[in-house]
Amino acid sequence: MEFTFKTLPYQTEAVESIVRVFEGQEFSDGIRHRHDMGTKKDTQVTFDEESGVPLTEVGLAYRNNDLTITPEQILKNIQDVQKDNGISISEEIVDPLGAVTLDVEMETGTGKTYVYTKAMFELNKRYGWNKFIIVVPSIAIREGVYKSIQTTESHFMEQYGKKLRAFIYSSSDLYKIDEFSQSSGINVMIINSQAFAASFKEDGKNEQSRIIYSVRDEFQSRRPIDIIAANRPILILDEPQKLGKDDSKTQKALRKHFNALFSMNFSATHVTHHNQVYSLDALDAYNQKLVKKIRVKGVRINHLSGSERYIYLEGIDAGKTAPTARMEIFVSHSAGIRNETHIFRKQDNLYETSNHIESYKGLFIKDIDGLANTVTLSDGTVLFAGEAVGDITESGKRRIQIRETILSHLDQES
């Protein structure tokens, strides 16, 4: 079965936003350079007198052309794109990986893999760049990206008259790095962070990550990372928030070793922000009918009085004779006070259940209404399911929100 793909307007807008950043860049269809083929054992090598390069072990390869526009021009282009897209204007190029790091925000399910695949074709068409590396946080995402590129091959062939040559980096197939370097077409390497980040200092214990930094006999006495870096690759970071912040091992390894021309981050939830050029958030995606539905569920916190009392009504269950309420309260123990969920019935005493915490003294369950999903306390407080009263920390709020989100999801699925 063959899939038929259609480029949606917002995907074209996202790609155009990226490409416009480099307006003024000279076109160059791959820069030829001397490719280190390495040396084999017991091989007689003749060296060039001027360069010292072993003549019998040098081949021809193609790398990305350097940027011919200035950082000032790049920043101006970014600002123009941001104005057109209604994005906050950058005053400077922010902490770049390579010459610049572009952030593209796209809601999950709107086709970011398609967008950065199309962006590679457009960058090649307009500026001649042909060496790309997609960095992903896991093997599962790596396989998904590779499959997506294969699936859209015919679709992009119709649009651009050429194909991407994509491969997954593997320490057992290092010869593919030579093919990546020596090909003049559009070449894409897909690599998961575990293959290089765990051994950032180059002497780590992880065997897989150590291979990329070490001289290998099976790779003609070369370091794989040196051959990769010689291509001046454009880096595409898929879900960068899962790759760590800018001071993480993954990011440090990318900055130190990969010699990136520039980089692009694609995510729905950027944690670290650089120079954003496009945004398609959850509300935009919903308004454009790109996702089925979004819901916002709030957690209401009442009576933040600073006391130690805290009550959260998880829900109400229908009992055989009368409804019961699942409520989380503070409970005193010899090791300290902690949150606990207990089952309460009408007239149950919260002071007794809490092991005599003073703030609950005189407080009991006055009524449980299974139809209205409410609990009425003896002091007149009425709690609806999902509500909390009393003192609650920020982490407590988040815990309740996560719990309510999971319950909502389960309700929808059932």
mmCIF file of C-alpha atoms in Angstrom:
data_model
loop_
_atom_site.group_PDB
_atom_site.id
_atom_site.type_symbol
_atom_site.label_atom_id
_atom_site.label_comp_id
_atom_site.label_asym_id
_atom_site.label_seq_id
_atom_site.Cartn_x
_atom_site.Cartn_y
_atom_site.Cartn_z
ATOM 1 C CA MET A 1 0.000 0.000 0.000
ATOM 2 C CA GLU A 2 1.308 3.466 -0.935
ATOM 3 C CA PHE A 3 0.421 6.547 1.090
ATOM 4 C CA THR A 4 -0.591 9.843 -0.489
ATOM 5 C CA PHE A 5 0.701 12.935 1.312
ATOM 6 C CA LYS A 6 -0.529 16.493 1.132
ATOM 7 C CA THR A 7 1.515 19.495 2.236
ATOM 8 C CA LEU A 8 -0.632 21.642 4.538
ATOM 9 C CA PRO A 9 -0.323 25.454 4.553
ATOM 10 C CA TYR A 10 1.070 25.667 8.094
ATOM 11 C CA GLN A 11 3.810 23.153 7.195
ATOM 12 C CA THR A 12 4.855 25.314 4.257
ATOM 13 C CA GLU A 13 4.840 28.367 6.554
ATOM 14 C CA ALA A 14 7.089 26.606 9.055
ATOM 15 C CA VAL A 15 9.585 25.567 6.360
ATOM 16 C CA GLU A 16 9.565 29.021 4.787
ATOM 17 C CA SER A 17 10.230 30.566 8.204
ATOM 18 C CA ILE A 18 13.373 28.463 8.521
ATOM 19 C CA VAL A 19 14.631 29.069 5.003
ATOM 20 C CA ARG A 20 14.148 32.852 5.192
ATOM 21 C CA VAL A 21 16.617 33.072 8.077
ATOM 22 C CA PHE A 22 19.434 32.547 5.557
ATOM 23 C CA GLU A 23 18.330 34.967 2.830
ATOM 24 C CA GLY A 24 21.450 36.367 1.182
ATOM 25 C CA GLN A 25 23.408 33.131 1.557
ATOM 26 C CA GLU A 26 25.345 32.145 -1.566
ATOM 27 C CA PHE A 27 24.245 28.955 -3.290
ATOM 28 C CA SER A 28 26.866 26.227 -3.450
ATOM 29 C CA ASP A 29 26.052 22.695 -4.488
ATOM 30 C CA GLY A 30 28.395 21.009 -2.035
ATOM 31 C CA ILE A 31 31.964 22.058 -1.286
ATOM 32 C CA ARG A 32 34.524 19.483 -2.331
ATOM 33 C CA HIS A 33 37.173 18.688 0.231
ATOM 34 C CA ARG A 34 39.902 16.131 0.835
ATOM 35 C CA HIS A 35 38.363 13.182 2.607
ATOM 36 C CA ASP A 36 40.555 11.289 5.026
ATOM 37 C CA MET A 37 40.284 7.619 4.033
ATOM 38 C CA GLY A 38 42.548 6.538 6.866
ATOM 39 C CA THR A 39 45.286 3.936 6.704
ATOM 40 C CA LYS A 40 45.192 0.206 6.787
ATOM 41 C CA LYS A 41 47.654 -1.963 8.608
ATOM 42 C CA ASP A 42 50.777 -2.942 6.639
ATOM 43 C CA THR A 43 50.019 -0.356 3.931
ATOM 44 C CA GLN A 44 52.875 1.581 2.333
ATOM 45 C CA VAL A 45 51.790 5.215 2.304
ATOM 46 C CA THR A 46 53.209 8.114 0.273
ATOM 47 C CA PHE A 47 52.860 11.542 1.916
ATOM 48 C CA ASP A 48 52.387 14.932 0.286
ATOM 49 C CA GLU A 49 55.514 17.000 1.010
ATOM 50 C CA GLU A 50 53.644 20.252 1.707
ATOM 51 C CA SER A 51 50.579 19.121 3.600
ATOM 52 C CA GLY A 52 51.836 15.860 5.052
ATOM 53 C CA VAL A 53 48.598 14.213 3.946
ATOM 54 C CA PRO A 54 48.955 10.556 2.895
ATOM 55 C CA LEU A 55 48.284 10.799 -0.860
ATOM 56 C CA THR A 56 47.210 7.207 -1.322
ATOM 57 C CA GLU A 57 44.667 7.504 1.457
ATOM 58 C CA VAL A 58 42.783 10.678 0.517
ATOM 59 C CA GLY A 59 39.485 10.690 -1.367
ATOM 60 C CA LEU A 60 37.000 13.270 -2.600
ATOM 61 C CA ALA A 61 34.061 14.276 -0.433
ATOM 62 C CA TYR A 62 31.415 17.007 -0.203
ATOM 63 C CA ARG A 63 30.600 19.132 2.800
ATOM 64 C CA ASN A 64 28.199 21.970 3.527
ATOM 65 C CA ASN A 65 29.295 25.367 2.344
ATOM 66 C CA ASP A 66 30.185 27.812 5.119
ATOM 67 C CA LEU A 67 27.820 30.674 5.868
ATOM 68 C CA THR A 68 28.541 33.631 3.630
ATOM 69 C CA ILE A 69 26.166 35.988 5.441
ATOM 70 C CA THR A 70 27.084 37.738 8.674
ATOM 71 C CA PRO A 71 25.582 37.096 12.129
ATOM 72 C CA GLU A 72 24.043 40.565 11.901
ATOM 73 C CA GLN A 73 22.230 39.627 8.691
ATOM 74 C CA ILE A 74 21.039 36.345 10.223
ATOM 75 C CA LEU A 75 19.641 38.217 13.229
ATOM 76 C CA LYS A 76 17.856 40.726 10.991
ATOM 77 C CA ASN A 77 16.344 37.878 8.976
ATOM 78 C CA ILE A 78 15.194 36.182 12.192
ATOM 79 C CA GLN A 79 13.570 39.406 13.383
ATOM 80 C CA ASP A 80 11.752 39.838 10.059
ATOM 81 C CA VAL A 81 10.405 36.282 10.297
ATOM 82 C CA GLN A 82 9.344 36.812 13.915
ATOM 83 C CA LYS A 83 7.464 40.009 13.032
ATOM 84 C CA ASP A 84 5.564 38.222 10.267
ATOM 85 C CA ASN A 85 4.752 35.269 12.542
ATOM 86 C CA GLY A 86 3.745 37.305 15.595
ATOM 87 C CA ILE A 87 6.596 35.965 17.731
ATOM 88 C CA SER A 88 8.545 37.906 20.354
ATOM 89 C CA ILE A 89 11.460 39.673 18.684
ATOM 90 C CA SER A 90 14.961 38.392 19.491
ATOM 91 C CA GLU A 91 17.472 41.074 20.418
ATOM 92 C CA GLU A 92 20.418 38.765 19.819
ATOM 93 C CA ILE A 93 21.384 35.307 18.632
ATOM 94 C CA VAL A 94 20.838 33.219 21.756
ATOM 95 C CA ASP A 95 23.381 30.598 22.854
ATOM 96 C CA PRO A 96 23.744 29.005 19.429
ATOM 97 C CA LEU A 97 24.791 25.480 18.528
ATOM 98 C CA GLY A 98 26.717 26.409 15.401
ATOM 99 C CA ALA A 99 26.057 29.861 13.950
ATOM 100 C CA VAL A 100 22.461 29.946 15.217
ATOM 101 C CA THR A 101 19.880 27.708 16.883
ATOM 102 C CA LEU A 102 16.339 28.038 15.541
ATOM 103 C CA ASP A 103 13.390 26.919 17.653
ATOM 104 C CA VAL A 104 10.316 25.577 15.865
ATOM 105 C CA GLU A 105 7.336 24.951 18.125
ATOM 106 C CA MET A 106 4.812 22.472 16.774
ATOM 107 C CA GLU A 107 2.077 20.677 18.645
ATOM 108 C CA THR A 108 2.364 16.887 18.823
ATOM 109 C CA GLY A 109 0.591 15.243 15.906
ATOM 110 C CA THR A 110 0.954 18.121 13.449
ATOM 111 C CA GLY A 111 3.811 16.595 11.455
ATOM 112 C CA LYS A 112 7.082 18.086 12.682
ATOM 113 C CA THR A 113 9.055 15.207 11.150
ATOM 114 C CA TYR A 114 7.455 16.015 7.809
ATOM 115 C CA VAL A 115 8.325 19.694 8.274
ATOM 116 C CA TYR A 116 12.003 19.196 8.998
ATOM 117 C CA THR A 117 12.255 16.665 6.173
ATOM 118 C CA LYS A 118 10.786 19.225 3.785
ATOM 119 C CA ALA A 119 13.094 21.862 5.288
ATOM 120 C CA MET A 120 16.124 19.764 4.323
ATOM 121 C CA PHE A 121 14.958 19.661 0.704
ATOM 122 C CA GLU A 122 14.334 23.415 0.652
ATOM 123 C CA LEU A 123 17.682 24.279 2.255
ATOM 124 C CA ASN A 124 19.357 22.123 -0.370
ATOM 125 C CA LYS A 125 17.350 23.677 -3.201
ATOM 126 C CA ARG A 126 18.012 27.288 -2.213
ATOM 127 C CA TYR A 127 21.488 27.155 -0.684
ATOM 128 C CA GLY A 128 22.968 23.808 -1.741
ATOM 129 C CA TRP A 129 23.423 22.388 1.782
ATOM 130 C CA ASN A 130 23.321 18.614 1.713
ATOM 131 C CA LYS A 131 24.641 17.180 4.994
ATOM 132 C CA PHE A 132 22.190 16.854 7.886
ATOM 133 C CA ILE A 133 22.199 15.015 11.191
ATOM 134 C CA ILE A 134 18.945 14.321 13.053
ATOM 135 C CA VAL A 135 19.553 13.865 16.778
ATOM 136 C CA VAL A 136 16.862 12.032 18.725
ATOM 137 C CA PRO A 137 16.537 11.125 22.427
ATOM 138 C CA SER A 138 15.684 7.435 22.057
ATOM 139 C CA ILE A 139 15.917 4.406 19.829
ATOM 140 C CA ALA A 140 12.122 4.337 19.448
ATOM 141 C CA ILE A 141 12.007 7.893 18.083
ATOM 142 C CA ARG A 142 15.029 7.147 15.897
ATOM 143 C CA GLU A 143 13.231 4.238 14.253
ATOM 144 C CA GLY A 144 10.073 6.319 13.809
ATOM 145 C CA VAL A 145 11.963 9.133 12.109
ATOM 146 C CA TYR A 146 13.746 6.722 9.770
ATOM 147 C CA LYS A 147 10.446 5.083 8.844
ATOM 148 C CA SER A 148 8.841 8.470 8.210
ATOM 149 C CA ILE A 149 11.629 9.500 5.830
ATOM 150 C CA GLN A 150 11.266 6.223 3.944
ATOM 151 C CA THR A 151 7.476 6.593 3.746
ATOM 152 C CA THR A 152 7.629 10.123 2.296
ATOM 153 C CA GLU A 153 10.372 9.306 -0.226
ATOM 154 C CA SER A 154 8.104 9.197 -3.298
ATOM 155 C CA HIS A 155 6.153 12.232 -2.130
ATOM 156 C CA PHE A 156 9.253 14.431 -1.975
ATOM 157 C CA MET A 157 10.665 12.890 -5.144
ATOM 158 C CA GLU A 158 7.643 14.275 -6.976
ATOM 159 C CA GLN A 159 8.226 17.734 -5.511
ATOM 160 C CA TYR A 160 12.008 18.037 -5.762
ATOM 161 C CA GLY A 161 13.130 15.396 -8.241
ATOM 162 C CA LYS A 162 15.601 13.862 -5.794
ATOM 163 C CA LYS A 163 15.736 11.637 -2.742
ATOM 164 C CA LEU A 164 17.265 11.829 0.690
ATOM 165 C CA ARG A 165 19.915 9.247 1.444
ATOM 166 C CA ALA A 166 19.183 8.488 5.097
ATOM 167 C CA PHE A 167 20.878 6.013 7.406
ATOM 168 C CA ILE A 168 20.933 5.221 11.102
ATOM 169 C CA TYR A 169 24.323 5.630 12.755
ATOM 170 C CA SER A 170 25.588 2.338 14.137
ATOM 171 C CA SER A 171 28.979 1.663 15.653
ATOM 172 C CA SER A 172 28.986 -1.667 13.815
ATOM 173 C CA ASP A 173 28.489 -0.034 10.367
ATOM 174 C CA LEU A 174 31.045 2.763 10.402
ATOM 175 C CA TYR A 175 31.612 2.475 6.641
ATOM 176 C CA LYS A 176 28.295 4.333 6.169
ATOM 177 C CA ILE A 177 29.962 7.472 7.499
ATOM 178 C CA ASP A 178 32.310 7.430 4.484
ATOM 179 C CA GLU A 179 29.325 7.078 2.168
ATOM 180 C CA PHE A 180 27.634 9.949 3.980
ATOM 181 C CA SER A 181 30.694 12.150 3.435
ATOM 182 C CA GLN A 182 31.504 11.203 -0.147
ATOM 183 C CA SER A 183 28.003 11.461 -1.603
ATOM 184 C CA SER A 184 27.097 14.736 -3.323
ATOM 185 C CA GLY A 185 23.353 14.227 -2.794
ATOM 186 C CA ILE A 186 21.231 15.092 0.228
ATOM 187 C CA ASN A 187 22.522 12.903 3.053
ATOM 188 C CA VAL A 188 20.965 12.427 6.462
ATOM 189 C CA MET A 189 22.394 10.630 9.460
ATOM 190 C CA ILE A 190 19.981 9.759 12.276
ATOM 191 C CA ILE A 191 21.635 9.265 15.643
ATOM 192 C CA ASN A 192 20.251 8.771 19.135
ATOM 193 C CA SER A 193 21.943 10.619 21.970
ATOM 194 C CA GLN A 194 23.071 7.446 23.748
ATOM 195 C CA ALA A 195 25.467 6.784 20.872
ATOM 196 C CA PHE A 196 27.636 9.778 21.744
ATOM 197 C CA ALA A 197 26.517 11.616 24.884
ATOM 198 C CA ALA A 198 27.251 9.075 27.606
ATOM 199 C CA SER A 199 30.958 9.428 26.999
ATOM 200 C CA PHE A 200 31.287 13.176 26.590
ATOM 201 C CA LYS A 201 34.777 13.178 28.088
ATOM 202 C CA GLU A 202 35.842 10.614 25.462
ATOM 203 C CA ASP A 203 37.000 8.156 28.109
ATOM 204 C CA GLY A 204 33.651 7.022 29.453
ATOM 205 C CA LYS A 205 32.749 3.454 30.272
ATOM 206 C CA ASN A 206 29.880 3.134 27.808
ATOM 207 C CA GLU A 207 31.294 1.105 24.921
ATOM 208 C CA GLN A 208 28.807 2.276 22.301
ATOM 209 C CA SER A 209 29.416 5.978 22.935
ATOM 210 C CA ARG A 210 33.170 5.534 23.293
ATOM 211 C CA ILE A 211 33.488 4.117 19.768
ATOM 212 C CA ILE A 212 32.548 7.369 18.062
ATOM 213 C CA TYR A 213 35.439 9.173 19.785
ATOM 214 C CA SER A 214 38.157 6.551 19.496
ATOM 215 C CA VAL A 215 40.598 5.558 16.750
ATOM 216 C CA ARG A 216 39.259 2.321 15.290
ATOM 217 C CA ASP A 217 41.213 -0.323 13.409
ATOM 218 C CA GLU A 218 38.047 -1.320 11.542
ATOM 219 C CA PHE A 219 37.678 2.329 10.475
ATOM 220 C CA GLN A 220 41.138 2.619 8.973
ATOM 221 C CA SER A 221 42.696 4.067 12.139
ATOM 222 C CA ARG A 222 40.357 7.063 12.207
ATOM 223 C CA ARG A 223 37.921 8.535 14.714
ATOM 224 C CA PRO A 224 34.332 8.442 13.391
ATOM 225 C CA ILE A 225 33.536 11.815 14.954
ATOM 226 C CA ASP A 226 36.327 13.507 12.966
ATOM 227 C CA ILE A 227 34.887 12.333 9.651
ATOM 228 C CA ILE A 228 31.380 13.389 10.714
ATOM 229 C CA ALA A 229 32.533 16.841 11.836
ATOM 230 C CA ALA A 230 34.413 17.487 8.577
ATOM 231 C CA ASN A 231 31.025 17.705 6.825
ATOM 232 C CA ARG A 232 29.963 20.860 8.755
ATOM 233 C CA PRO A 233 26.564 19.203 9.276
ATOM 234 C CA ILE A 234 23.297 20.993 9.962
ATOM 235 C CA LEU A 235 21.874 19.528 13.182
ATOM 236 C CA ILE A 236 18.174 18.870 13.682
ATOM 237 C CA LEU A 237 17.250 18.156 17.300
ATOM 238 C CA ASP A 238 13.980 16.254 17.638
ATOM 239 C CA GLU A 239 12.416 16.745 21.102
ATOM 240 C CA PRO A 240 15.413 18.720 22.434
ATOM 241 C CA GLN A 241 13.889 18.975 25.921
ATOM 242 C CA LYS A 242 14.507 15.226 26.233
ATOM 243 C CA LEU A 243 18.141 15.696 25.240
ATOM 244 C CA GLY A 244 18.857 17.872 28.273
ATOM 245 C CA LYS A 245 19.508 21.560 28.863
ATOM 246 C CA ASP A 246 22.366 23.455 27.254
ATOM 247 C CA ASP A 247 24.776 22.302 29.982
ATOM 248 C CA SER A 248 23.854 18.605 29.667
ATOM 249 C CA LYS A 249 26.270 15.948 28.420
ATOM 250 C CA THR A 250 24.357 15.623 25.159
ATOM 251 C CA GLN A 251 24.411 19.331 24.379
ATOM 252 C CA LYS A 252 28.061 19.674 25.399
ATOM 253 C CA ALA A 253 29.026 16.786 23.157
ATOM 254 C CA LEU A 254 27.152 18.309 20.223
ATOM 255 C CA ARG A 255 28.849 21.669 20.739
ATOM 256 C CA LYS A 256 32.333 20.295 21.241
ATOM 257 C CA HIS A 257 32.545 17.562 18.616
ATOM 258 C CA PHE A 258 30.031 17.904 15.774
ATOM 259 C CA ASN A 259 31.242 21.188 14.231
ATOM 260 C CA ALA A 260 27.672 22.175 13.318
ATOM 261 C CA LEU A 261 26.978 24.801 10.677
ATOM 262 C CA PHE A 262 23.784 25.677 12.561
ATOM 263 C CA SER A 263 21.006 23.815 14.351
ATOM 264 C CA MET A 264 17.225 23.565 14.544
ATOM 265 C CA ASN A 265 15.094 22.435 17.486
ATOM 266 C CA PHE A 266 11.659 20.886 16.892
ATOM 267 C CA SER A 267 9.320 20.349 19.827
ATOM 268 C CA ALA A 268 5.877 21.080 21.252
ATOM 269 C CA THR A 269 7.387 21.916 24.639
ATOM 270 C CA HIS A 270 10.708 23.735 24.474
ATOM 271 C CA VAL A 271 12.376 23.988 27.874
ATOM 272 C CA THR A 272 15.381 26.036 26.788
ATOM 273 C CA HIS A 273 14.613 28.852 24.359
ATOM 274 C CA HIS A 274 16.858 30.200 21.605
ATOM 275 C CA ASN A 275 15.720 32.064 18.478
ATOM 276 C CA GLN A 276 12.151 31.010 17.771
ATOM 277 C CA VAL A 277 10.981 31.379 14.172
ATOM 278 C CA TYR A 278 7.692 29.493 14.125
ATOM 279 C CA SER A 279 4.974 28.514 16.585
ATOM 280 C CA LEU A 280 1.977 26.241 16.242
ATOM 281 C CA ASP A 281 0.778 25.681 19.812
ATOM 282 C CA ALA A 282 -2.090 23.544 21.072
ATOM 283 C CA LEU A 283 -4.699 26.279 20.643
ATOM 284 C CA ASP A 284 -3.536 27.100 17.103
ATOM 285 C CA ALA A 285 -3.625 23.403 16.220
ATOM 286 C CA TYR A 286 -7.153 23.087 17.611
ATOM 287 C CA ASN A 287 -8.423 26.219 15.851
ATOM 288 C CA GLN A 288 -7.045 24.920 12.555
ATOM 289 C CA LYS A 289 -8.724 21.554 13.235
ATOM 290 C CA LEU A 290 -5.344 19.803 13.210
ATOM 291 C CA VAL A 291 -6.063 17.985 16.472
ATOM 292 C CA LYS A 292 -9.410 16.583 17.532
ATOM 293 C CA LYS A 293 -9.914 18.258 20.871
ATOM 294 C CA ILE A 294 -8.200 20.040 23.722
ATOM 295 C CA ARG A 295 -9.512 20.392 27.236
ATOM 296 C CA VAL A 296 -8.347 22.552 30.094
ATOM 297 C CA LYS A 297 -9.019 21.179 33.530
ATOM 298 C CA GLY A 298 -8.348 23.488 36.440
ATOM 299 C CA VAL A 299 -7.770 22.546 40.050
ATOM 300 C CA ARG A 300 -9.413 25.028 42.410
ATOM 301 C CA ILE A 301 -7.656 25.639 45.714
ATOM 302 C CA ASN A 302 -9.782 27.288 48.413
ATOM 303 C CA HIS A 303 -8.975 28.968 51.744
ATOM 304 C CA LEU A 304 -5.177 29.345 51.568
ATOM 305 C CA SER A 305 -5.056 30.456 55.187
ATOM 306 C CA GLY A 306 -1.581 29.295 56.130
ATOM 307 C CA SER A 307 -2.888 26.661 58.555
ATOM 308 C CA GLU A 308 -1.804 23.028 58.517
ATOM 309 C CA ARG A 309 -5.221 21.780 57.448
ATOM 310 C CA TYR A 310 -5.445 20.292 53.965
ATOM 311 C CA ILE A 311 -8.232 18.265 52.341
ATOM 312 C CA TYR A 312 -8.457 17.061 48.750
ATOM 313 C CA LEU A 313 -11.591 15.263 47.521
ATOM 314 C CA GLU A 314 -10.483 12.676 44.961
ATOM 315 C CA GLY A 315 -13.931 11.339 44.260
ATOM 316 C CA ILE A 316 -17.107 9.728 45.547
ATOM 317 C CA ASP A 317 -17.957 6.056 45.289
ATOM 318 C CA ALA A 318 -21.415 4.538 45.491
ATOM 319 C CA GLY A 319 -21.565 2.180 48.465
ATOM 320 C CA LYS A 320 -24.010 -0.639 49.137
ATOM 321 C CA THR A 321 -25.914 1.430 51.648
ATOM 322 C CA ALA A 322 -24.485 4.948 51.306
ATOM 323 C CA PRO A 323 -21.867 6.760 49.217
ATOM 324 C CA THR A 324 -18.297 7.094 50.464
ATOM 325 C CA ALA A 325 -15.702 9.794 49.783
ATOM 326 C CA ARG A 326 -12.031 9.304 48.905
ATOM 327 C CA MET A 327 -10.197 12.209 50.498
ATOM 328 C CA GLU A 328 -6.537 13.047 50.960
ATOM 329 C CA ILE A 329 -5.603 14.708 54.243
ATOM 330 C CA PHE A 330 -2.554 15.232 56.442
ATOM 331 C CA VAL A 331 -1.914 12.339 58.831
ATOM 332 C CA SER A 332 0.487 12.476 61.757
ATOM 333 C CA HIS A 333 2.976 9.633 62.297
ATOM 334 C CA SER A 334 5.986 9.174 64.509
ATOM 335 C CA ALA A 335 8.265 9.951 61.537
ATOM 336 C CA GLY A 336 6.336 13.124 60.656
ATOM 337 C CA ILE A 337 3.242 14.330 58.801
ATOM 338 C CA ARG A 338 2.433 13.030 55.331
ATOM 339 C CA ASN A 339 -0.415 13.056 52.825
ATOM 340 C CA GLU A 340 -2.674 10.012 52.864
ATOM 341 C CA THR A 341 -5.905 9.036 51.098
ATOM 342 C CA HIS A 342 -8.653 7.536 53.254
ATOM 343 C CA ILE A 343 -12.234 6.402 52.696
ATOM 344 C CA PHE A 344 -14.724 8.525 54.619
ATOM 345 C CA ARG A 345 -18.373 7.984 55.435
ATOM 346 C CA LYS A 346 -20.984 10.363 56.754
ATOM 347 C CA GLN A 347 -20.182 11.460 60.333
ATOM 348 C CA ASP A 348 -16.543 10.262 60.146
ATOM 349 C CA ASN A 349 -14.210 12.401 62.241
ATOM 350 C CA LEU A 350 -11.205 13.923 60.400
ATOM 351 C CA TYR A 351 -9.480 14.764 63.697
ATOM 352 C CA GLU A 352 -9.381 11.076 64.637
ATOM 353 C CA THR A 353 -8.281 9.945 61.152
ATOM 354 C CA SER A 354 -5.459 12.504 61.119
ATOM 355 C CA ASN A 355 -4.111 11.127 64.392
ATOM 356 C CA HIS A 356 -5.126 14.279 66.266
ATOM 357 C CA ILE A 357 -3.730 17.102 64.120
ATOM 358 C CA GLU A 358 -5.122 20.252 65.778
ATOM 359 C CA SER A 359 -6.301 21.912 62.572
ATOM 360 C CA TYR A 360 -8.830 19.112 62.030
ATOM 361 C CA LYS A 361 -10.245 19.287 65.577
ATOM 362 C CA GLY A 362 -14.052 19.319 65.610
ATOM 363 C CA LEU A 363 -14.231 18.626 61.858
ATOM 364 C CA PHE A 364 -16.355 15.759 60.564
ATOM 365 C CA ILE A 365 -18.242 14.718 57.426
ATOM 366 C CA LYS A 366 -21.705 16.248 57.515
ATOM 367 C CA ASP A 367 -22.967 14.938 54.192
ATOM 368 C CA ILE A 368 -21.853 13.029 51.068
ATOM 369 C CA ASP A 369 -23.934 13.659 47.945
ATOM 370 C CA GLY A 370 -23.298 11.016 45.283
ATOM 371 C CA LEU A 371 -25.432 12.782 42.670
ATOM 372 C CA ALA A 372 -23.817 16.207 43.048
ATOM 373 C CA ASN A 373 -20.356 14.704 43.658
ATOM 374 C CA THR A 374 -19.904 16.827 46.790
ATOM 375 C CA VAL A 375 -18.872 16.482 50.407
ATOM 376 C CA THR A 376 -20.145 18.906 53.041
ATOM 377 C CA LEU A 377 -17.994 19.377 56.151
ATOM 378 C CA SER A 378 -19.238 20.275 59.596
ATOM 379 C CA ASP A 379 -17.886 23.840 59.276
ATOM 380 C CA GLY A 380 -20.063 24.438 56.192
ATOM 381 C CA THR A 381 -17.332 23.902 53.570
ATOM 382 C CA VAL A 382 -18.609 22.175 50.424
ATOM 383 C CA LEU A 383 -16.051 20.291 48.332
ATOM 384 C CA PHE A 384 -16.637 19.103 44.779
ATOM 385 C CA ALA A 385 -14.676 16.147 43.415
ATOM 386 C CA GLY A 386 -11.252 17.391 42.259
ATOM 387 C CA GLU A 387 -11.188 20.322 44.689
ATOM 388 C CA ALA A 388 -8.859 20.955 47.603
ATOM 389 C CA VAL A 389 -9.072 23.196 50.655
ATOM 390 C CA GLY A 390 -6.396 24.366 53.034
ATOM 391 C CA ASP A 391 -2.651 24.854 52.705
ATOM 392 C CA ILE A 392 -1.099 23.223 49.666
ATOM 393 C CA THR A 393 2.365 23.503 48.185
ATOM 394 C CA GLU A 394 3.158 24.082 44.501
ATOM 395 C CA SER A 395 4.252 20.453 44.205
ATOM 396 C CA GLY A 396 0.957 19.440 45.771
ATOM 397 C CA LYS A 397 -0.950 21.409 43.155
ATOM 398 C CA ARG A 398 0.976 19.734 40.377
ATOM 399 C CA ARG A 399 0.365 16.301 41.878
ATOM 400 C CA ILE A 400 -3.380 16.969 41.960
ATOM 401 C CA GLN A 401 -3.344 18.297 38.382
ATOM 402 C CA ILE A 402 -1.516 15.225 37.126
ATOM 403 C CA ARG A 403 -3.905 12.950 38.979
ATOM 404 C CA GLU A 404 -6.957 14.758 37.603
ATOM 405 C CA THR A 405 -5.540 14.666 34.058
ATOM 406 C CA ILE A 406 -5.018 10.896 34.288
ATOM 407 C CA LEU A 407 -8.531 10.394 35.645
ATOM 408 C CA SER A 408 -9.991 12.524 32.830
ATOM 409 C CA HIS A 409 -8.074 10.503 30.259
ATOM 410 C CA LEU A 410 -9.282 7.206 31.731
ATOM 411 C CA ASP A 411 -12.835 8.505 31.753
ATOM 412 C CA GLN A 412 -12.591 9.367 28.059
ATOM 413 C CA GLU A 413 -11.090 5.992 27.165
ATOM 414 C CA SER A 414 -13.727 3.993 29.082
#
